Each structure stands twice: as structure tokens, then as C-alpha cells.
């Protein structure tokens, strides 16, 4: 399960939804706030979160239908642990990227 | 990066190494403490952690060579956030699995 919960897009979706909670967020607005995500990937990410019971989906019977998402209580309980990991990653990303470049060794760029 | 750090095997390797810190753990012992992981997958997981600078690798010049791993300071700083996520997952895994079964809908088992 960690493999699903700990991914970049899941983490970002939970973050955006947690920031809006208890309000809902529309699909298009979610996508706007998750730069780089495709419509398909956002759709798959949200489907998985809904199946897990972390996110609730509400379809508004308008034309066209409005689709709204919000974190459930279970989803809100995930935001703390996920934020801790996200903050760790943001703090150390530069150091880790540097380590990766160094691991390529001297002259790696010439090969 | 979250996609790499947040995976099951990375999380489990960091947990085992954190439990042994500041001592080192041999490859074979790590594998024994990570039930279900293949030799290849453990090798790939450790290589990635070493490249990131989260784990240090030491080869003992014996016959056959002993290969030892330990968390670096950077690796140890990850254990807290990762443990929080791991504990969350352990607490709610049953509820999430139940949600997934319910999402399949009535009669899903018959199809």
C-alpha cells in the first residue's frame, strides 16, 4: 500500500485537498494546482484514492456535470504523515541530487 | 523523489537499518529481515539508497567479501518521517482494504 500512498501525485493531491478542506475541489481546479499532471494520471490517482476511501467524489447533476472531490476523515488523517515526508524531501532534495551526481563519478558527463 | 523514497522496500530497508544503527547490517542479514524481497530487488533498492547518500556500503576484503550497509546521517533523518507514514499505513491498512472490497460493489466476487 505504501507504494501507492507514497507517490508524488498521491501526495500532491492529498496536499491540495487538505489545503481546501473541508471544502471540495473540482477536477479542473485540482489539475490546475498540480502542474505537470495529465488528465489521465489525475483521473487514475483520484480513482485510486476514492477506492481507498481517502477521497469522496460528488457529481453535481448540472450540464455539464460538475465533479467535486474532498478528503474523507481517513484521508485527512493521512495528511500529517505525508506532509512530514514531503517536508523531508523538500529539505534534502538538493543534497540527494548532488549525491546522485557525485555517484556518477568523475568524467561521467564525458561518457 | 517521493516515488522512490516512499516505496515499500525502501521503507523496510531504512527501518531495518535504523533498528541496527549505528551498527552495520550485512546483505544476507538484510534480506533475511525483509521477507519476500528477491536478491535482485534488494540489490537495486540498496544501490538506489547508496546513490542517494542515505546508505553507506562497505566491502570487507575477506574471501568471500563481506558487504555491510549502514544508514548515513541523512538516512537516519529519513527514518522519523518514514516511520510516521509506515505507522499510519499499519493502522489503516485493514480499513483501506475493506474500502477497496466495497468499491468493487455487490456481487463483484461472482463475476
Coordinates of C-alpha atoms in Angstrom, one line a residue:
Chain A
X1 CA 0.0 0.0 0.0
X2 CA 2.9 2.3 0.8
X3 CA 3.8 2.1 -2.9
X4 CA 0.5 3.7 -3.8
X5 CA 0.2 6.2 -0.9
X6 CA 3.8 7.4 -1.0
X7 CA 3.8 8.5 -4.7
X8 CA 4.3 12.1 -5.8
X9 CA 0.9 12.5 -7.3
X10 CA -1.0 11.0 -4.4
X11 CA 1.0 13.1 -2.0
X12 CA 0.3 16.3 -4.1
X13 CA -3.5 15.5 -4.5
X14 CA -3.8 14.9 -0.7
X15 CA -1.9 18.2 -0.1
X16 CA -4.2 20.2 -2.3
X17 CA -7.3 18.6 -1.0
X18 CA -6.1 19.1 2.6
X19 CA -5.5 22.8 1.9
X20 CA -9.1 23.2 0.8
X21 CA -10.7 21.0 3.4
X22 CA -13.5 20.9 4.5
X23 CA -14.4 22.4 1.1
X24 CA -14.5 20.4 -2.1
X25 CA -12.3 20.9 -5.1
X26 CA -13.4 20.5 -8.7
X27 CA -11.4 18.2 -11.1
X28 CA -10.3 21.1 -13.3
X29 CA -9.1 23.1 -10.2
X30 CA -7.2 20.1 -8.9
X31 CA -5.5 19.7 -12.2
X32 CA -4.6 23.4 -12.3
X33 CA -3.0 23.1 -8.8
X34 CA -1.0 20.0 -9.8
X35 CA 1.4 21.3 -12.5
X36 CA 2.6 18.6 -14.8
X37 CA -0.1 16.0 -14.2
X38 CA -2.0 14.8 -17.2
X39 CA -5.8 14.5 -17.2
X40 CA -5.5 10.7 -17.4
X41 CA -3.0 10.5 -14.5
X42 CA -5.1 12.7 -12.3
X43 CA -8.1 10.6 -13.1
X44 CA -6.3 7.4 -12.2
X45 CA -4.8 9.0 -9.0
X46 CA -8.3 10.2 -7.8
X47 CA -9.9 6.8 -8.7
X48 CA -7.4 5.0 -6.5
X49 CA -7.9 7.5 -3.6
X50 CA -11.7 7.1 -3.9
X51 CA -11.4 3.3 -3.8
X52 CA -9.2 3.5 -0.8
X53 CA -11.8 5.7 1.0
X54 CA -9.4 8.6 1.3
X55 CA -11.3 10.9 -1.0
X56 CA -15.0 11.3 -1.6
X57 CA -16.3 12.1 -5.1
X58 CA -19.6 14.0 -5.7
X59 CA -21.2 14.5 -9.1
X60 CA -23.3 17.6 -9.4
X61 CA -26.2 17.0 -11.9
X62 CA -25.6 20.0 -14.0
X63 CA -24.9 20.3 -17.7
X64 CA -22.0 19.5 -18.0
X65 CA -21.9 17.6 -14.7
X66 CA -19.6 19.1 -12.0
X67 CA -17.3 16.6 -10.3
X68 CA -16.1 17.6 -6.8
X69 CA -13.6 15.9 -4.6
X70 CA -12.8 16.2 -0.9
X71 CA -10.8 14.3 1.7
X72 CA -12.7 12.0 4.0
X73 CA -11.8 11.8 7.7
X74 CA -9.5 8.9 6.8
X75 CA -7.8 11.0 4.1
X76 CA -7.3 13.9 6.5
X77 CA -5.6 11.6 8.9
X78 CA -3.0 10.8 6.1
X79 CA -2.1 14.5 5.6
X80 CA 0.1 14.7 8.7
X81 CA 2.4 11.8 8.0
X82 CA 2.5 12.6 4.3
X83 CA 3.4 16.2 5.0
X84 CA 6.3 15.1 7.2
X85 CA 7.7 13.0 4.4
X86 CA 7.1 15.8 1.8
X87 CA 8.9 18.3 4.0
X88 CA 11.8 16.0 4.5
X89 CA 12.0 15.5 0.7
X90 CA 11.9 19.3 0.1
X91 CA 14.6 19.9 2.7
X92 CA 17.0 17.3 1.3
X93 CA 16.2 17.1 -2.4
X94 CA 19.2 19.3 -3.4
X95 CA 21.6 17.2 -1.2
X96 CA 20.2 14.0 -2.7
X97 CA 20.5 15.2 -6.2
X98 CA 24.1 16.2 -5.6
X99 CA 24.8 12.8 -4.1
X100 CA 23.5 11.2 -7.3
X101 CA 25.6 13.4 -9.5
X102 CA 28.7 12.5 -7.4
X103 CA 27.8 8.8 -7.6
X104 CA 28.2 9.0 -11.3
X105 CA 31.8 9.6 -10.7
X106 CA 34.4 11.9 -12.3
X107 CA 34.1 12.2 -16.0
X108 CA 30.7 10.6 -16.0
X109 CA 29.5 13.5 -18.1
X110 CA 32.0 12.7 -20.8
X111 CA 31.0 9.1 -21.4
Chain B
X1 CA 12.0 11.5 -5.5
X2 CA 9.0 10.7 -3.3
X3 CA 8.2 7.9 -5.7
X4 CA 11.5 6.3 -4.8
X5 CA 11.6 7.1 -1.1
X6 CA 8.0 6.2 -0.3
X7 CA 8.1 2.6 -1.7
X8 CA 7.6 -0.5 0.4
X9 CA 11.1 -1.9 0.1
X10 CA 12.9 1.4 0.6
X11 CA 10.8 2.0 3.7
X12 CA 11.5 -1.5 5.0
X13 CA 15.3 -1.3 4.3
X14 CA 15.5 2.0 6.1
X15 CA 13.5 0.6 9.1
X16 CA 15.8 -2.5 9.4
X17 CA 19.0 -0.3 9.1
X18 CA 17.6 2.3 11.6
X19 CA 16.9 -0.5 14.0
X20 CA 20.6 -1.7 13.8
X21 CA 22.1 1.8 13.7
X22 CA 24.9 2.8 14.4
X23 CA 25.8 -0.8 13.6
X24 CA 26.1 -2.1 10.1
X25 CA 24.0 -4.9 8.6
X26 CA 25.2 -7.5 6.1
X27 CA 23.4 -8.0 2.8
X28 CA 22.3 -11.6 3.7
X29 CA 21.0 -10.4 7.1
X30 CA 19.1 -7.5 5.5
X31 CA 17.5 -10.0 3.1
X32 CA 16.5 -12.3 6.0
X33 CA 14.8 -9.4 7.8
X34 CA 12.9 -8.3 4.6
X35 CA 10.7 -11.3 3.9
X36 CA 9.5 -11.5 0.3
X37 CA 12.3 -9.4 -1.2
X38 CA 14.3 -11.0 -4.0
X39 CA 18.1 -10.8 -4.1
X40 CA 17.8 -8.7 -7.2
X41 CA 15.2 -6.3 -5.8
X42 CA 17.2 -5.8 -2.5
X43 CA 20.3 -5.1 -4.6
X44 CA 18.5 -2.5 -6.7
X45 CA 16.9 -0.9 -3.6
X46 CA 20.3 -0.7 -1.8
X47 CA 22.1 0.7 -4.9
X48 CA 19.5 3.5 -5.1
X49 CA 19.8 4.3 -1.4
X50 CA 23.6 4.4 -1.7
X51 CA 23.4 6.7 -4.7
X52 CA 21.1 9.0 -2.8
X53 CA 23.6 9.1 0.0
X54 CA 21.1 7.6 2.5
X55 CA 23.0 4.4 3.0
X56 CA 26.8 3.7 3.1
X57 CA 28.2 0.5 1.7
X58 CA 31.5 -1.1 3.0
X59 CA 33.2 -4.0 1.4
X60 CA 35.3 -6.1 3.8
X61 CA 38.3 -7.6 1.9
X62 CA 37.6 -11.2 3.1
X63 CA 37.1 -14.3 1.0
X64 CA 34.2 -14.2 0.1
X65 CA 34.0 -10.4 0.5
X66 CA 31.6 -9.2 3.3
X67 CA 29.3 -6.4 2.2
X68 CA 28.0 -4.2 5.0
X69 CA 25.4 -1.4 5.0
X70 CA 24.5 1.3 7.4
X71 CA 22.4 4.5 7.4
X72 CA 24.2 7.7 6.9
X73 CA 23.2 10.8 9.0
X74 CA 21.0 11.8 6.0
X75 CA 19.4 8.3 6.0
X76 CA 18.8 8.5 9.7
X77 CA 17.0 11.8 9.3
X78 CA 14.5 10.0 7.0
X79 CA 13.5 7.3 9.5
X80 CA 11.2 9.6 11.5
X81 CA 9.0 10.8 8.6
X82 CA 9.0 7.3 7.1
X83 CA 8.0 5.7 10.4
X84 CA 5.1 8.1 10.7
X85 CA 3.8 7.1 7.2
X86 CA 4.5 3.4 8.0
X87 CA 2.6 3.6 11.2
X88 CA -0.3 5.3 9.5
X89 CA -0.4 2.5 6.9
X90 CA -0.3 -0.2 9.5
X91 CA -3.1 1.4 11.5
X92 CA -5.4 1.9 8.5
X93 CA -4.5 -1.0 6.1
X94 CA -7.5 -3.1 7.2
X95 CA -9.9 -0.2 6.7
X96 CA -8.4 0.6 3.3
X97 CA -8.6 -3.0 2.1
X98 CA -12.2 -3.1 3.2
X99 CA -13.0 0.1 1.3
X100 CA -11.4 -1.5 -1.8
X101 CA -13.6 -4.6 -1.5
X102 CA -16.7 -2.5 -1.0
X103 CA -15.7 -0.4 -4.0
X104 CA -15.9 -3.5 -6.2
X105 CA -19.6 -3.5 -5.4
X106 CA -22.1 -6.2 -4.5
X107 CA -21.7 -9.4 -6.4
X108 CA -18.2 -8.4 -7.5
X109 CA -17.0 -11.7 -6.2
X110 CA -19.3 -13.6 -8.5
X111 CA -18.1 -12.0 -11.7

